[in-house]
Amino acid sequence: MIGSLPWAAALLVVSAIVLLPPGATADSGFPRPRPGDGPPSGAGRRRRLEVDDVVGTMVLLAVALRSGCGEVEAVEAVAGVSEARVAADLRSVAAARRWGVDAERAWTAADPGWLVVARLLAVAGRAGMPPSRLLVDGSRDHRAAELAALDIAGARVGVRLVAPLGLAFLPAFCLTTVVPLVVALATQVLA
């Protein structure tokens, strides 16, 4: 039994290395920052755009467009009632549009989370249809996609939690139950 202890320890170390999430470090347990991530959260760092920000803005843009505003005026109106992070992005998009920048380039200059809005507005413009309906439907689809991504991430966590248990308990079960039984049977058969 003592001779199998180093093997069990080696198996646990190998399973920990194999199952360690990408980007995690063994020394700290926290993910390593990637280039372009910026400083840790706190002062001086802009908050990441959330799905709720995009979805809420899409609905507000749809309401403003249904009320008769043009695209740039709707963006400016929604910027006037949004929180600082969202308002800054929307104001930069509206300013770029007023300066003659095409819609796709104006939206891509802002946070990448706004690309869904840019695509919907571009599709509506190419199809010659009012974008308000597309924005409302797109907000539902965007939220559903985010919820599906969260479900998938939750399932992955479950698998990552169960795998080390299986890798640790299966060898332990074999060493404490199956091996002694085989040894006992073998000694009786060979004796």
Tab-separated table of N, CA, C and O in Angstrom, residues 20-100:
chain	number	residue	atom	x	y	z
A	20	LEU	N	-6.139	21.901	-15.379
A	20	LEU	CA	-5.980	23.309	-15.033
A	20	LEU	C	-6.547	24.163	-16.159
A	20	LEU	O	-6.242	23.936	-17.328
A	21	PRO	N	-7.427	25.128	-15.849
A	21	PRO	CA	-8.026	25.929	-16.915
A	21	PRO	C	-6.962	26.712	-17.674
A	21	PRO	O	-5.942	27.094	-17.099
A	22	PRO	N	-7.186	26.949	-18.966
A	22	PRO	CA	-6.217	27.719	-19.743
A	22	PRO	C	-6.061	29.111	-19.164
A	22	PRO	O	-7.019	29.754	-18.780
A	23	GLY	N	-4.837	29.573	-19.099
A	23	GLY	CA	-4.562	30.909	-18.580
A	23	GLY	C	-4.381	30.955	-17.078
A	23	GLY	O	-4.022	31.977	-16.527
A	24	ALA	N	-4.629	29.853	-16.362
A	24	ALA	CA	-4.451	29.846	-14.917
A	24	ALA	C	-3.004	29.511	-14.602
A	24	ALA	O	-2.321	28.818	-15.345
A	25	THR	N	-2.534	30.007	-13.497
A	25	THR	CA	-1.170	29.730	-13.081
A	25	THR	C	-1.188	28.879	-11.832
A	25	THR	O	-2.081	28.984	-11.002
A	26	ALA	N	-0.193	28.050	-11.724
A	26	ALA	CA	-0.126	27.171	-10.554
A	26	ALA	C	0.293	27.944	-9.318
A	26	ALA	O	-0.029	27.572	-8.201
A	27	ASP	N	1.024	29.056	-9.492
A	27	ASP	CA	1.525	29.769	-8.325
A	27	ASP	C	0.461	30.619	-7.642
A	27	ASP	O	0.462	30.757	-6.438
A	28	SER	N	-0.466	31.183	-8.389
A	28	SER	CA	-1.430	32.080	-7.759
A	28	SER	C	-2.861	31.559	-7.776
A	28	SER	O	-3.667	31.973	-6.973
A	29	GLY	N	-3.188	30.703	-8.705
A	29	GLY	CA	-4.551	30.225	-8.824
A	29	GLY	C	-5.457	31.192	-9.571
A	29	GLY	O	-6.612	30.915	-9.791
A	30	PHE	N	-4.935	32.349	-9.970
A	30	PHE	CA	-5.719	33.334	-10.699
A	30	PHE	C	-5.288	33.351	-12.153
A	30	PHE	O	-4.138	33.079	-12.474
A	31	PRO	N	-6.192	33.672	-13.059
A	31	PRO	CA	-5.814	33.726	-14.468
A	31	PRO	C	-4.767	34.802	-14.712
A	31	PRO	O	-4.776	35.851	-14.067
A	32	ARG	N	-3.860	34.512	-15.629
A	32	ARG	CA	-2.854	35.499	-16.014
A	32	ARG	C	-3.509	36.549	-16.892
A	32	ARG	O	-4.358	36.234	-17.713
A	33	PRO	N	-3.109	37.793	-16.729
A	33	PRO	CA	-3.655	38.810	-17.630
A	33	PRO	C	-3.100	38.595	-19.030
A	33	PRO	O	-1.947	38.231	-19.198
A	34	ARG	N	-3.937	38.804	-20.030
A	34	ARG	CA	-3.520	38.692	-21.414
A	34	ARG	C	-3.162	40.083	-21.908
A	34	ARG	O	-3.632	41.084	-21.380
A	35	PRO	N	-2.359	40.161	-22.949
A	35	PRO	CA	-2.048	41.478	-23.508
A	35	PRO	C	-3.326	42.167	-23.949
A	35	PRO	O	-4.184	41.565	-24.584
A	36	GLY	N	-3.455	43.422	-23.574
A	36	GLY	CA	-4.634	44.190	-23.938
A	36	GLY	C	-5.729	44.152	-22.890
A	36	GLY	O	-6.727	44.823	-23.031
A	37	ASP	N	-5.563	43.345	-21.831
A	37	ASP	CA	-6.578	43.282	-20.786
A	37	ASP	C	-6.607	44.564	-19.968
A	37	ASP	O	-7.607	44.904	-19.384
A	38	GLY	N	-5.484	45.254	-19.899
A	38	GLY	CA	-5.433	46.475	-19.109
A	38	GLY	C	-5.206	46.179	-17.643
A	38	GLY	O	-4.977	45.040	-17.244
A	39	PRO	N	-5.240	47.214	-16.819
A	39	PRO	CA	-4.995	47.020	-15.396
A	39	PRO	C	-6.145	46.279	-14.738
A	39	PRO	O	-7.229	46.188	-15.307
A	40	PRO	N	-5.907	45.726	-13.530
A	40	PRO	CA	-7.005	45.063	-12.828
A	40	PRO	C	-8.130	46.035	-12.541
A	40	PRO	O	-7.952	47.246	-12.598
A	41	SER	N	-9.304	45.484	-12.229
A	41	SER	CA	-10.468	46.343	-12.009
A	41	SER	C	-10.194	47.329	-10.891
A	41	SER	O	-9.518	47.023	-9.928
A	42	GLY	N	-10.735	48.486	-11.047
A	42	GLY	CA	-10.519	49.534	-10.063
A	42	GLY	C	-10.481	50.872	-10.769
A	42	GLY	O	-10.989	51.035	-11.867
A	43	ALA	N	-9.824	51.821	-10.141
A	43	ALA	CA	-9.784	53.166	-10.691
A	43	ALA	C	-8.985	53.180	-11.978
A	43	ALA	O	-7.995	52.481	-12.128
A	44	GLY	N	-9.418	53.968	-12.921
A	44	GLY	CA	-8.692	54.140	-14.155
A	44	GLY	C	-9.056	53.140	-15.243
A	44	GLY	O	-8.620	53.277	-16.352
A	45	ARG	N	-9.827	52.142	-14.925
A	45	ARG	CA	-10.203	51.155	-15.940
A	45	ARG	C	-11.675	51.293	-16.264
A	45	ARG	O	-12.505	51.373	-15.373
A	46	ARG	N	-11.982	51.273	-17.562
A	46	ARG	CA	-13.376	51.359	-17.976
A	46	ARG	C	-14.039	50.014	-17.754
A	46	ARG	O	-13.458	48.970	-17.997
A	47	ARG	N	-15.266	50.066	-17.292
A	47	ARG	CA	-16.030	48.848	-17.052
A	47	ARG	C	-16.356	48.191	-18.388
A	47	ARG	O	-16.666	48.844	-19.372
A	48	ARG	N	-16.278	46.872	-18.425
A	48	ARG	CA	-16.595	46.110	-19.624
A	48	ARG	C	-18.080	46.246	-19.924
A	48	ARG	O	-18.910	46.239	-19.035
A	49	LEU	N	-18.396	46.329	-21.210
A	49	LEU	CA	-19.784	46.459	-21.644
A	49	LEU	C	-20.530	45.166	-21.334
A	49	LEU	O	-20.082	44.080	-21.663
A	50	GLU	N	-21.657	45.279	-20.681
A	50	GLU	CA	-22.440	44.112	-20.285
A	50	GLU	C	-23.543	43.851	-21.311
A	50	GLU	O	-23.949	44.737	-22.052
A	51	VAL	N	-24.044	42.633	-21.308
A	51	VAL	CA	-25.130	42.260	-22.217
A	51	VAL	C	-26.377	43.091	-21.919
A	51	VAL	O	-27.080	43.523	-22.831
A	52	ASP	N	-26.628	43.335	-20.630
A	52	ASP	CA	-27.796	44.148	-20.266
A	52	ASP	C	-27.708	45.555	-20.853
A	52	ASP	O	-28.724	46.139	-21.229
A	53	ASP	N	-26.484	46.103	-20.904
A	53	ASP	CA	-26.305	47.432	-21.492
A	53	ASP	C	-26.701	47.420	-22.969
A	53	ASP	O	-27.418	48.306	-23.438
A	54	VAL	N	-26.233	46.417	-23.683
A	54	VAL	CA	-26.513	46.333	-25.118
A	54	VAL	C	-27.998	46.084	-25.363
A	54	VAL	O	-28.620	46.751	-26.197
A	55	VAL	N	-28.571	45.141	-24.626
A	55	VAL	CA	-29.981	44.792	-24.827
A	55	VAL	C	-30.881	45.980	-24.498
A	55	VAL	O	-31.799	46.316	-25.254
A	56	GLY	N	-30.625	46.637	-23.380
A	56	GLY	CA	-31.423	47.792	-23.007
A	56	GLY	C	-31.303	48.922	-24.013
A	56	GLY	O	-32.296	49.578	-24.362
A	57	THR	N	-30.089	49.131	-24.500
A	57	THR	CA	-29.878	50.178	-25.498
A	57	THR	C	-30.592	49.845	-26.804
A	57	THR	O	-31.159	50.729	-27.456
A	58	MET	N	-30.590	48.570	-27.181
A	58	MET	CA	-31.280	48.175	-28.408
A	58	MET	C	-32.774	48.474	-28.306
A	58	MET	O	-33.379	48.981	-29.260
A	59	VAL	N	-33.359	48.187	-27.169
A	59	VAL	CA	-34.792	48.451	-26.985
A	59	VAL	C	-35.049	49.958	-26.997
A	59	VAL	O	-36.008	50.426	-27.632
A	60	LEU	N	-34.215	50.717	-26.312
A	60	LEU	CA	-34.392	52.175	-26.300
A	60	LEU	C	-34.212	52.775	-27.696
A	60	LEU	O	-34.941	53.699	-28.080
A	61	LEU	N	-33.242	52.255	-28.445
A	61	LEU	CA	-33.073	52.726	-29.821
A	61	LEU	C	-34.311	52.412	-30.661
A	61	LEU	O	-34.744	53.239	-31.469
A	62	ALA	N	-34.887	51.238	-30.459
A	62	ALA	CA	-36.102	50.872	-31.203
A	62	ALA	C	-37.240	51.824	-30.873
A	62	ALA	O	-37.975	52.269	-31.768
A	63	VAL	N	-37.389	52.161	-29.600
A	63	VAL	CA	-38.459	53.090	-29.195
A	63	VAL	C	-38.224	54.464	-29.811
A	63	VAL	O	-39.152	55.095	-30.333
A	64	ALA	N	-36.975	54.939	-29.760
A	64	ALA	CA	-36.669	56.253	-30.324
A	64	ALA	C	-36.894	56.266	-31.835
A	64	ALA	O	-37.417	57.249	-32.382
A	65	LEU	N	-36.515	55.183	-32.505
A	65	LEU	CA	-36.707	55.131	-33.954
A	65	LEU	C	-38.190	55.046	-34.319
A	65	LEU	O	-38.627	55.638	-35.312
A	66	ARG	N	-38.971	54.339	-33.513
A	66	ARG	CA	-40.417	54.253	-33.768
A	66	ARG	C	-41.098	55.599	-33.549
A	66	ARG	O	-42.139	55.879	-34.135
A	67	SER	N	-40.515	56.431	-32.695
A	67	SER	CA	-41.132	57.729	-32.430
A	67	SER	C	-40.873	58.728	-33.553
A	67	SER	O	-41.410	59.826	-33.534
A	68	GLY	N	-40.039	58.327	-34.511
A	68	GLY	CA	-39.821	59.213	-35.659
A	68	GLY	C	-38.438	59.818	-35.727
A	68	GLY	O	-38.150	60.577	-36.652
A	69	CYS	N	-37.559	59.530	-34.793
A	69	CYS	CA	-36.188	60.055	-34.842
A	69	CYS	C	-35.410	59.373	-35.955
A	69	CYS	O	-35.666	58.218	-36.292
A	70	GLY	N	-34.439	60.104	-36.471
A	70	GLY	CA	-33.490	59.490	-37.386
A	70	GLY	C	-32.506	58.645	-36.581
A	70	GLY	O	-32.488	58.687	-35.342
A	71	GLU	N	-31.676	57.909	-37.288
A	71	GLU	CA	-30.752	57.013	-36.597
A	71	GLU	C	-29.796	57.764	-35.665
A	71	GLU	O	-29.627	57.386	-34.509
A	72	VAL	N	-29.190	58.834	-36.154
A	72	VAL	CA	-28.232	59.592	-35.330
A	72	VAL	C	-28.948	60.267	-34.165
A	72	VAL	O	-28.446	60.252	-33.027
A	73	GLU	N	-30.109	60.825	-34.417
A	73	GLU	CA	-30.860	61.475	-33.334
A	73	GLU	C	-31.288	60.455	-32.282
A	73	GLU	O	-31.291	60.746	-31.082
A	74	ALA	N	-31.650	59.251	-32.708
A	74	ALA	CA	-32.036	58.204	-31.758
A	74	ALA	C	-30.850	57.800	-30.893
A	74	ALA	O	-30.984	57.632	-29.673
A	75	VAL	N	-29.685	57.688	-31.506
A	75	VAL	CA	-28.475	57.329	-30.744
A	75	VAL	C	-28.167	58.421	-29.727
A	75	VAL	O	-27.834	58.134	-28.568
A	76	GLU	N	-28.294	59.676	-30.149
A	76	GLU	CA	-28.033	60.780	-29.218
A	76	GLU	C	-29.062	60.816	-28.093
A	76	GLU	O	-28.712	61.078	-26.932
A	77	ALA	N	-30.316	60.542	-28.405
A	77	ALA	CA	-31.369	60.558	-27.381
A	77	ALA	C	-31.128	59.446	-26.353
A	77	ALA	O	-31.270	59.668	-25.149
A	78	VAL	N	-30.756	58.278	-26.820
A	78	VAL	CA	-30.489	57.172	-25.892
A	78	VAL	C	-29.227	57.463	-25.081
A	78	VAL	O	-29.164	57.138	-23.893
A	79	ALA	N	-28.247	58.094	-25.697
A	79	ALA	CA	-27.034	58.464	-24.950
A	79	ALA	C	-27.366	59.423	-23.819
A	79	ALA	O	-26.753	59.367	-22.751
A	80	GLY	N	-28.356	60.281	-24.029
A	80	GLY	CA	-28.740	61.251	-22.999
A	80	GLY	C	-29.362	60.624	-21.766
A	80	GLY	O	-29.360	61.234	-20.700
A	81	VAL	N	-29.898	59.418	-21.875
A	81	VAL	CA	-30.546	58.773	-20.724
A	81	VAL	C	-29.780	57.538	-20.234
A	81	VAL	O	-30.259	56.832	-19.354
A	82	SER	N	-28.606	57.286	-20.804
A	82	SER	CA	-27.836	56.087	-20.447
A	82	SER	C	-26.776	56.411	-19.410
A	82	SER	O	-26.431	57.572	-19.194
A	83	GLU	N	-26.244	55.339	-18.806
A	83	GLU	CA	-25.152	55.524	-17.843
A	83	GLU	C	-23.895	55.955	-18.585
A	83	GLU	O	-23.836	55.896	-19.823
A	84	ALA	N	-22.886	56.374	-17.853
A	84	ALA	CA	-21.710	57.027	-18.429
A	84	ALA	C	-20.999	56.168	-19.472
A	84	ALA	O	-20.626	56.668	-20.540
A	85	ARG	N	-20.779	54.902	-19.184
A	85	ARG	CA	-20.034	54.032	-20.113
A	85	ARG	C	-20.779	53.882	-21.434
A	85	ARG	O	-20.207	54.012	-22.505
A	86	VAL	N	-22.062	53.611	-21.373
A	86	VAL	CA	-22.874	53.440	-22.571
A	86	VAL	C	-23.005	54.776	-23.293
A	86	VAL	O	-22.881	54.849	-24.523
A	87	ALA	N	-23.246	55.836	-22.544
A	87	ALA	CA	-23.412	57.159	-23.141
A	87	ALA	C	-22.158	57.589	-23.891
A	87	ALA	O	-22.258	58.173	-24.983
A	88	ALA	N	-20.982	57.306	-23.347
A	88	ALA	CA	-19.737	57.683	-24.019
A	88	ALA	C	-19.603	56.977	-25.365
A	88	ALA	O	-19.242	57.602	-26.374
A	89	ASP	N	-19.906	55.687	-25.390
A	89	ASP	CA	-19.841	54.951	-26.658
A	89	ASP	C	-20.862	55.487	-27.653
A	89	ASP	O	-20.549	55.690	-28.831
A	90	LEU	N	-22.084	55.712	-27.190
A	90	LEU	CA	-23.135	56.186	-28.102
A	90	LEU	C	-22.833	57.587	-28.617
A	90	LEU	O	-23.090	57.887	-29.793
A	91	ARG	N	-22.295	58.436	-27.766
A	91	ARG	CA	-21.948	59.797	-28.225
A	91	ARG	C	-20.831	59.754	-29.268
A	91	ARG	O	-20.840	60.541	-30.216
A	92	SER	N	-19.868	58.853	-29.079
A	92	SER	CA	-18.791	58.756	-30.075
A	92	SER	C	-19.333	58.245	-31.411
A	92	SER	O	-18.913	58.704	-32.474
A	93	VAL	N	-20.281	57.314	-31.351
A	93	VAL	CA	-20.906	56.816	-32.585
A	93	VAL	C	-21.684	57.939	-33.259
A	93	VAL	O	-21.568	58.147	-34.476
A	94	ALA	N	-22.476	58.679	-32.483
A	94	ALA	CA	-23.271	59.774	-33.059
A	94	ALA	C	-22.364	60.853	-33.646
A	94	ALA	O	-22.640	61.376	-34.742
A	95	ALA	N	-21.276	61.182	-32.953
A	95	ALA	CA	-20.358	62.203	-33.467
A	95	ALA	C	-19.703	61.738	-34.762
A	95	ALA	O	-19.583	62.516	-35.725
A	96	ALA	N	-19.307	60.478	-34.795
A	96	ALA	CA	-18.698	59.949	-36.020
A	96	ALA	C	-19.692	59.984	-37.180
A	96	ALA	O	-19.335	60.338	-38.311
A	97	ARG	N	-20.939	59.637	-36.902
A	97	ARG	CA	-21.967	59.666	-37.950
A	97	ARG	C	-22.198	61.105	-38.441
A	97	ARG	O	-22.384	61.337	-39.628
A	98	ARG	N	-22.207	62.057	-37.517
A	98	ARG	CA	-22.407	63.464	-37.916
A	98	ARG	C	-21.235	63.967	-38.753
A	98	ARG	O	-21.397	64.861	-39.572
A	99	TRP	N	-20.048	63.415	-38.525
A	99	TRP	CA	-18.876	63.809	-39.296
A	99	TRP	C	-18.798	63.078	-40.626
A	99	TRP	O	-17.846	63.226	-41.381
A	100	GLY	N	-19.783	62.238	-40.922
A	100	GLY	CA	-19.832	61.582	-42.222
A	100	GLY	C	-19.236	60.187	-42.267
A	100	GLY	O	-19.118	59.613	-43.350
